[in-house]
């Protein structure tokens, strides 16, 4: 076991026998259980489906200006890479954090957070929908990898440490919070993976994943927005624009004051890589592309090294694992990341055309769930039909329908809607 981890961290909910297809006389494998976890997520269908799911703009919204937009898959790969680098510096097992980065978004439905809102409405009768709770459900139940002798589903059957690292919100649904990490009928596995963990507290590997997620989507969403011509870095130099952005950041992404965030914006402008893009409009030339990529690279490095330094200053040297430490995010970089998120929100995600398109996407998903539920189980893929037939009540059956809808890519959701709602073409199960 890696230094800083105990045998319980490497346990799986269902014990697995050794592989039986090895060539006689082959050397015994030396991979750690956490390395196996990473491979299981990397080869999963759930991860591949993220290539067809919206990050900020949809996978098929590219143009000559946009180039190739990021998808949930490319975002997840970036989160895993950033997290792995931080983990190596802090002494966390890099494979655990890498696995959590790859897995953290696999519960997202078609159309990203917009689809998440739609499915939450459609799933009200069975406890709502939450992308992070859906991630746990996929990892521990829905992704086909391990079945018990009685047919019980164990999903990818990851180790306790990797599941805990992928749990962004380590609590079930509660009246006082929107975000949660487990549905009611997934509480047995949630309780198993959280055994011995302090209540409501992320393990340090999950904190690294969470910060890597913030860094990836703040920096890279701004990069994509600049490339698309929607974001001008020079807005940071405009006092009125900077004030608007700081207010948005304080409202949605940070507990720091507007003044603190405005000061962070001024600090960003003093960085040569930021100033180089703030002093000219992005025109897509080779030089501009290099300057934009240098900005992205240096900001990611800035925010990764800042938390390593801050955490080491508080916790000292040696491996920092599981619940032995908390990640320390310096105030300055926290404000900067919140500001970058606000830029993407203000200039890209609040575009009136996009908001109108998102309204149509939400309506489509709600209609699709209704149609799937009305025609189930024949409307469901074969892998979902046994769970629907075995469900004890309408709540259980609706949860299976939601699982099916959430699994679809953006294009699949539109195609299934055409077949089941508009009756235009058959769905190929």
Coordinates of C-alpha atoms in Angstrom, one line a residue:
X1 CA 0.0 0.0 0.0
X2 CA 1.2 3.5 -0.8
X3 CA 2.8 5.4 2.1
X4 CA 0.1 7.2 4.2
X5 CA -2.6 4.7 3.4
X6 CA -3.9 1.6 5.3
X7 CA -5.4 -1.6 4.1
X8 CA -9.0 -0.4 4.6
X9 CA -8.3 2.4 2.0
X10 CA -7.7 -0.2 -0.7
X11 CA -10.7 -2.4 0.1
X12 CA -13.5 -2.9 -2.4
X13 CA -17.1 -3.3 -1.5
X14 CA -17.2 -6.7 -3.3
X15 CA -14.0 -8.9 -3.0
X16 CA -12.7 -9.9 -6.4
X17 CA -10.8 -13.1 -7.3
X18 CA -7.6 -12.9 -9.2
X19 CA -7.9 -12.7 -13.0
X20 CA -8.1 -16.1 -14.6
X21 CA -6.9 -15.4 -18.2
X22 CA -3.2 -14.8 -17.4
X23 CA -0.7 -16.9 -19.4
X24 CA 0.7 -19.7 -17.2
X25 CA 4.0 -18.6 -15.6
X26 CA 3.3 -14.9 -16.2
X27 CA 4.8 -12.6 -13.6
X28 CA 2.4 -11.4 -10.9
X29 CA 1.1 -7.9 -11.5
X30 CA 2.6 -5.2 -9.3
X31 CA 0.0 -2.4 -9.9
X32 CA -1.5 -0.9 -6.9
X33 CA -5.3 -1.1 -6.3
X34 CA -5.5 2.6 -6.9
X35 CA -3.8 2.3 -10.3
X36 CA -6.4 -0.4 -11.2
X37 CA -9.1 2.1 -10.2
X38 CA -7.8 4.7 -12.6
X39 CA -7.7 2.2 -15.4
X40 CA -11.3 1.1 -14.7
X41 CA -12.6 4.7 -15.0
X42 CA -10.4 5.5 -18.0
X43 CA -11.9 2.5 -19.9
X44 CA -15.5 3.1 -18.8
X45 CA -18.3 3.8 -21.1
X46 CA -19.5 6.5 -18.7
X47 CA -16.2 8.5 -19.3
X48 CA -16.4 8.1 -23.1
X49 CA -19.9 9.5 -23.1
X50 CA -18.6 12.7 -21.7
X51 CA -17.2 13.5 -25.2
X52 CA -20.8 14.1 -26.2
X53 CA -21.9 16.2 -23.3
X54 CA -21.8 20.0 -22.9
X55 CA -19.1 21.7 -20.9
X56 CA -19.9 25.4 -21.6
X57 CA -20.8 25.2 -25.3
X58 CA -22.1 22.0 -26.8
X59 CA -19.8 19.5 -28.5
X60 CA -21.3 20.3 -31.9
X61 CA -21.4 24.1 -31.5
X62 CA -17.8 24.6 -32.9
X63 CA -17.2 27.1 -35.7
X64 CA -14.3 28.7 -37.4
X65 CA -14.1 31.1 -34.5
X66 CA -14.6 28.6 -31.7
X67 CA -12.4 25.9 -33.1
X68 CA -13.1 22.7 -31.2
X69 CA -14.9 23.5 -27.9
X70 CA -14.1 21.7 -24.7
X71 CA -16.4 18.9 -23.7
X72 CA -17.0 17.2 -20.4
X73 CA -14.4 14.6 -21.4
X74 CA -11.6 17.0 -22.2
X75 CA -12.4 19.0 -19.1
X76 CA -12.2 15.8 -17.0
X77 CA -8.9 14.9 -18.5
X78 CA -7.6 18.4 -17.6
X79 CA -8.9 18.1 -14.1
X80 CA -7.1 14.8 -13.7
X81 CA -3.8 16.1 -15.0
X82 CA -3.9 19.2 -12.7
X83 CA -4.9 17.1 -9.7
X84 CA -2.2 14.5 -10.3
X85 CA 0.5 17.2 -10.3
X86 CA -0.8 18.7 -7.0
X87 CA -1.0 15.2 -5.5
X88 CA 2.6 14.4 -6.4
X89 CA 3.7 17.5 -4.5
X90 CA 1.6 16.8 -1.4
X91 CA 2.2 13.1 -1.1
X92 CA -1.3 12.0 -1.9
X93 CA -1.5 8.9 -4.1
X94 CA -1.5 10.4 -7.6
X95 CA -3.7 7.6 -9.0
X96 CA -6.4 8.2 -6.4
X97 CA -6.6 11.9 -7.3
X98 CA -6.2 11.1 -11.1
X99 CA -9.2 8.7 -10.7
X100 CA -11.3 11.3 -8.9
X101 CA -10.5 13.9 -11.6
X102 CA -11.5 11.5 -14.4
X103 CA -14.7 10.4 -12.5
X104 CA -15.9 13.6 -11.0
X105 CA -18.2 14.6 -13.8
X106 CA -19.4 11.3 -15.2
X107 CA -22.8 11.8 -13.4
X108 CA -23.5 14.9 -15.5
X109 CA -26.5 14.5 -17.9
X110 CA -26.9 15.8 -21.4
X111 CA -26.5 19.6 -21.7
X112 CA -24.4 20.0 -18.6
X113 CA -25.7 21.9 -15.6
X114 CA -28.6 23.0 -17.7
X115 CA -29.7 19.4 -18.1
X116 CA -29.0 18.8 -14.4
X117 CA -31.6 21.5 -13.6
X118 CA -34.2 19.9 -15.9
X119 CA -33.7 16.4 -14.5
X120 CA -34.0 17.7 -11.0
X121 CA -37.4 19.0 -11.9
X122 CA -38.4 15.7 -13.6
X123 CA -37.1 13.7 -10.6
X124 CA -38.8 15.5 -7.8
X125 CA -41.1 12.6 -7.1
X126 CA -38.1 10.3 -6.3
X127 CA -35.8 12.7 -4.5
X128 CA -34.5 15.0 -7.3
X129 CA -31.4 14.8 -9.4
X130 CA -27.8 15.8 -8.6
X131 CA -24.8 15.2 -10.8
X132 CA -22.5 14.3 -8.0
X133 CA -24.9 11.9 -6.5
X134 CA -25.3 10.4 -10.0
X135 CA -21.6 10.0 -10.2
X136 CA -21.6 7.9 -7.1
X137 CA -24.5 5.8 -8.5
X138 CA -22.6 5.2 -11.8
X139 CA -19.3 4.3 -10.1
X140 CA -21.0 1.9 -7.6
X141 CA -24.0 0.5 -9.5
X142 CA -24.7 1.5 -13.1
X143 CA -21.4 1.1 -15.0
X144 CA -21.1 -2.6 -16.0
X145 CA -18.0 -4.1 -14.5
X146 CA -18.7 -6.3 -11.4
X147 CA -21.7 -8.3 -10.4
X148 CA -22.1 -10.3 -7.2
X149 CA -23.1 -14.0 -7.3
X150 CA -26.7 -12.9 -6.5
X151 CA -26.7 -10.5 -9.5
X152 CA -26.1 -7.5 -7.2
X153 CA -24.5 -4.5 -9.1
X154 CA -21.2 -3.1 -7.9
X155 CA -20.4 -0.8 -10.8
X156 CA -16.7 -0.4 -11.2
X157 CA -16.2 -1.6 -7.6
X158 CA -13.5 1.0 -6.9
X159 CA -11.6 1.1 -3.7
X160 CA -12.9 3.0 -0.7
X161 CA -10.2 5.7 -1.0
X162 CA -10.9 6.4 -4.7
X163 CA -14.7 6.5 -4.1
X164 CA -14.2 9.0 -1.2
X165 CA -11.9 11.1 -3.4
X166 CA -14.5 11.3 -6.1
X167 CA -17.2 12.4 -3.6
X168 CA -17.3 16.2 -3.8
X169 CA -20.2 16.5 -1.4
X170 CA -19.9 13.9 1.3
X171 CA -23.4 14.0 2.6
X172 CA -26.9 12.8 1.6
X173 CA -29.7 15.2 0.5
X174 CA -30.6 17.6 3.2
X175 CA -33.3 20.3 3.5
X176 CA -30.8 23.1 3.9
X177 CA -28.6 22.4 0.9
X178 CA -28.9 22.1 -2.9
X179 CA -25.8 20.0 -3.5
X180 CA -25.4 16.4 -2.1
X181 CA -23.4 13.3 -2.8
X182 CA -25.8 10.3 -2.5
X183 CA -29.5 9.4 -3.2
X184 CA -31.4 7.7 -0.4
X185 CA -31.2 4.3 -2.1
X186 CA -27.4 4.6 -2.5
X187 CA -26.8 5.2 1.2
X188 CA -25.5 1.7 2.0
X189 CA -22.6 2.1 -0.3
X190 CA -22.1 5.7 0.8
X191 CA -21.9 4.7 4.4
X192 CA -19.4 2.0 3.5
X193 CA -17.1 4.3 1.6
X194 CA -17.3 7.0 4.3
X195 CA -16.6 4.5 7.2
X196 CA -14.2 6.2 9.6
X197 CA -14.4 9.6 7.9
X198 CA -15.2 12.8 9.8
X199 CA -18.9 13.8 9.0
X200 CA -19.4 16.3 6.2
X201 CA -15.6 16.7 5.5
X202 CA -13.9 15.9 2.2
X203 CA -10.8 13.8 2.3
X204 CA -7.7 15.8 1.2
X205 CA -7.7 13.9 -2.2
X206 CA -11.3 15.1 -2.8
X207 CA -10.2 18.6 -1.9
X208 CA -7.4 18.5 -4.5
X209 CA -9.8 17.2 -7.1
X210 CA -12.3 20.0 -6.2
X211 CA -9.7 22.7 -6.5
X212 CA -8.4 21.2 -9.7
X213 CA -11.9 21.3 -11.1
X214 CA -12.2 25.0 -10.1
X215 CA -8.9 25.8 -11.8
X216 CA -9.6 23.9 -14.9
X217 CA -13.0 25.3 -15.7
X218 CA -12.2 28.9 -14.7
X219 CA -9.0 29.2 -16.7
X220 CA -10.0 27.0 -19.6
X221 CA -13.6 28.5 -19.9
X222 CA -12.0 31.9 -20.1
X223 CA -9.5 30.6 -22.7
X224 CA -12.4 29.2 -24.8
X225 CA -14.3 32.5 -24.4
X226 CA -11.4 34.6 -25.6
X227 CA -10.9 32.3 -28.6
X228 CA -14.6 32.6 -29.4
X229 CA -14.4 36.4 -29.3
X230 CA -16.8 36.6 -26.4
X231 CA -14.3 37.5 -23.6
X232 CA -11.8 40.4 -23.8
X233 CA -9.1 40.3 -21.2
X234 CA -8.9 44.0 -21.4
X235 CA -12.2 44.1 -19.5
X236 CA -10.1 43.7 -16.4
X237 CA -8.6 47.1 -17.0
X238 CA -12.0 48.8 -17.3
X239 CA -13.1 50.1 -13.9
X240 CA -16.8 49.7 -14.5
X241 CA -16.4 46.2 -16.1
X242 CA -14.1 45.1 -13.3
X243 CA -16.7 46.2 -10.7
X244 CA -19.4 44.3 -12.4
X245 CA -17.3 41.2 -12.6
X246 CA -16.2 41.5 -9.0
X247 CA -19.8 41.8 -7.8
X248 CA -20.7 38.7 -9.7
X249 CA -17.8 36.8 -8.3
X250 CA -18.6 37.7 -4.8
X251 CA -22.2 36.8 -5.2
X252 CA -21.8 33.4 -6.9
X253 CA -18.3 32.1 -6.3
X254 CA -16.6 33.6 -3.3
X255 CA -17.1 34.6 0.3
X256 CA -14.6 37.4 -0.2
X257 CA -15.6 41.1 -0.6
X258 CA -16.1 42.9 -3.9
X259 CA -13.1 45.1 -2.9
X260 CA -10.9 42.1 -2.4
X261 CA -11.8 40.6 -5.8
X262 CA -11.3 44.0 -7.5
X263 CA -7.8 44.1 -6.0
X264 CA -7.2 40.6 -7.2
X265 CA -8.2 41.7 -10.7
X266 CA -5.6 44.5 -10.5
X267 CA -3.0 42.0 -9.4
X268 CA -3.8 39.8 -12.4
X269 CA -3.3 42.7 -14.7
X270 CA 0.2 43.1 -13.3
X271 CA 1.2 39.6 -14.5
X272 CA 3.0 39.9 -17.9
X273 CA 1.0 37.0 -19.4
X274 CA -2.3 38.7 -18.6
X275 CA -1.2 42.2 -19.6
X276 CA 0.0 40.8 -23.0
X277 CA -3.6 39.9 -23.9
X278 CA -5.2 42.8 -22.1
X279 CA -3.3 45.3 -24.2
X280 CA -4.7 44.0 -27.5
X281 CA -7.7 42.3 -28.9
X282 CA -7.4 38.6 -29.6
X283 CA -7.3 38.1 -33.4
X284 CA -6.6 34.4 -33.8
X285 CA -3.1 34.9 -35.3
X286 CA -0.3 32.5 -34.4
X287 CA 1.2 35.0 -32.0
X288 CA -2.2 35.6 -30.3
X289 CA -2.8 31.9 -30.0
X290 CA 0.7 31.4 -28.4
X291 CA 0.0 34.3 -26.0
X292 CA -3.4 32.8 -25.0
X293 CA -1.9 29.4 -24.4
X294 CA 0.9 30.8 -22.4
X295 CA -1.7 32.7 -20.3
X296 CA -3.6 29.4 -19.7
X297 CA -0.4 27.4 -18.8
X298 CA 1.0 30.0 -16.4
X299 CA -2.3 30.6 -14.6
X300 CA -2.9 26.8 -14.1
X301 CA 0.7 26.6 -12.8
X302 CA 0.1 29.6 -10.5
X303 CA -3.0 28.1 -8.9
X304 CA -1.6 24.7 -8.5
X305 CA 1.7 25.8 -6.9
X306 CA -0.2 28.3 -4.6
X307 CA -2.2 25.6 -2.9
X308 CA 0.9 23.3 -2.6
X309 CA 2.8 26.1 -0.9
X310 CA -0.1 27.2 1.3
X311 CA -0.8 23.6 2.4
X312 CA 2.8 22.8 3.1
X313 CA 3.2 25.9 5.2
X314 CA 0.4 24.8 7.5
X315 CA 0.9 21.0 7.5
X316 CA 4.6 20.6 7.0
X317 CA 6.4 17.9 5.0
X318 CA 5.6 14.2 4.5
X319 CA 2.6 12.5 2.8
X320 CA -0.7 14.3 3.3
X321 CA -3.4 11.7 2.8
X322 CA -7.1 11.0 3.5
X323 CA -8.2 12.9 6.6
X324 CA -4.8 13.9 8.0
X325 CA -4.8 17.4 6.3
X326 CA -6.9 20.0 4.6
X327 CA -6.0 21.8 1.4
X328 CA -5.1 25.5 2.0
X329 CA -6.1 27.9 -0.8
X330 CA -4.5 31.4 -0.4
X331 CA -7.0 34.2 -0.5
X332 CA -5.4 35.9 -3.4
X333 CA -5.7 33.0 -5.8
X334 CA -9.2 32.1 -4.5
X335 CA -10.3 35.6 -5.5
X336 CA -8.6 35.4 -8.9
X337 CA -10.3 32.0 -9.7
X338 CA -13.7 33.4 -8.6
X339 CA -13.1 36.4 -10.9
X340 CA -12.3 34.1 -13.9
X341 CA -15.5 32.2 -13.2
X342 CA -17.4 35.4 -13.2
X343 CA -16.0 36.4 -16.6
X344 CA -17.3 33.1 -18.1
X345 CA -20.6 33.6 -16.5
X346 CA -21.0 37.2 -17.6
X347 CA -19.7 37.1 -21.1
X348 CA -20.5 33.5 -22.2
X349 CA -23.2 31.8 -20.2
X350 CA -25.5 34.8 -19.8
X351 CA -25.7 35.4 -23.5
X352 CA -29.5 35.9 -24.4
X353 CA -29.3 33.4 -27.3
X354 CA -27.7 30.8 -25.1
X355 CA -30.3 31.3 -22.4
X356 CA -33.1 30.8 -24.9
X357 CA -31.4 27.7 -26.2
X358 CA -31.0 26.3 -22.7
X359 CA -34.7 26.8 -22.0
X360 CA -35.5 24.6 -25.0
X361 CA -33.1 22.0 -23.9
X362 CA -34.7 21.8 -20.4
X363 CA -38.1 21.4 -21.9
X364 CA -36.8 18.7 -24.2
X365 CA -35.4 16.7 -21.3
X366 CA -38.5 16.9 -19.2
X367 CA -40.6 15.8 -22.2
X368 CA -38.2 12.9 -22.8
X369 CA -38.4 11.7 -19.2
X370 CA -42.2 11.7 -19.4
X371 CA -42.2 9.8 -22.7
X372 CA -39.6 7.2 -21.3
X373 CA -41.7 6.7 -18.2
X374 CA -44.9 6.3 -20.2
X375 CA -43.5 3.6 -22.4
X376 CA -41.1 1.9 -20.0
X377 CA -39.7 -0.7 -19.9
X378 CA -39.6 -1.1 -23.7
X379 CA -38.4 2.5 -24.1
X380 CA -35.3 1.8 -22.0
X381 CA -32.0 0.2 -23.1
X382 CA -31.8 -3.5 -22.2
X383 CA -29.3 -2.8 -19.3
X384 CA -31.9 -0.6 -17.5
X385 CA -35.0 -2.8 -18.0
X386 CA -34.3 -5.3 -15.2
X387 CA -33.9 -2.6 -12.6
X388 CA -37.2 -1.0 -13.8
X389 CA -39.0 -4.4 -13.5
X390 CA -37.5 -5.1 -10.1
X391 CA -38.4 -1.6 -8.6
X392 CA -40.7 -1.8 -5.7
X393 CA -42.7 1.3 -6.5
X394 CA -43.3 4.3 -8.8
X395 CA -40.4 6.2 -7.1
X396 CA -38.0 3.4 -7.9
X397 CA -39.2 3.1 -11.5
X398 CA -38.8 6.8 -12.0
X399 CA -35.2 6.7 -10.7
X400 CA -34.4 4.1 -13.4
X401 CA -35.9 6.3 -16.1
X402 CA -33.8 9.2 -14.8
X403 CA -30.7 7.0 -14.9
X404 CA -31.5 6.3 -18.6
X405 CA -32.1 9.9 -19.5
X406 CA -29.0 11.0 -17.7
X407 CA -26.8 8.5 -19.5
X408 CA -27.5 10.1 -22.9
X409 CA -25.2 12.4 -24.8
X410 CA -26.6 15.7 -26.1
X411 CA -27.2 14.3 -29.6
X412 CA -28.7 11.1 -28.2
X413 CA -31.1 13.1 -26.1
X414 CA -32.3 15.1 -29.1
X415 CA -32.6 11.9 -31.2
X416 CA -34.5 10.0 -28.6
X417 CA -36.8 13.0 -28.1
X418 CA -37.5 13.0 -31.8
X419 CA -38.4 9.3 -31.7
X420 CA -40.5 9.2 -28.6
X421 CA -42.1 12.6 -28.5
X422 CA -42.1 13.8 -32.1
X423 CA -42.4 10.2 -33.5
X424 CA -39.9 11.0 -36.3
X425 CA -37.5 8.1 -36.2
X426 CA -36.9 4.9 -34.1
X427 CA -34.5 4.8 -31.2
X428 CA -31.8 2.1 -31.8
X429 CA -31.5 0.3 -28.5

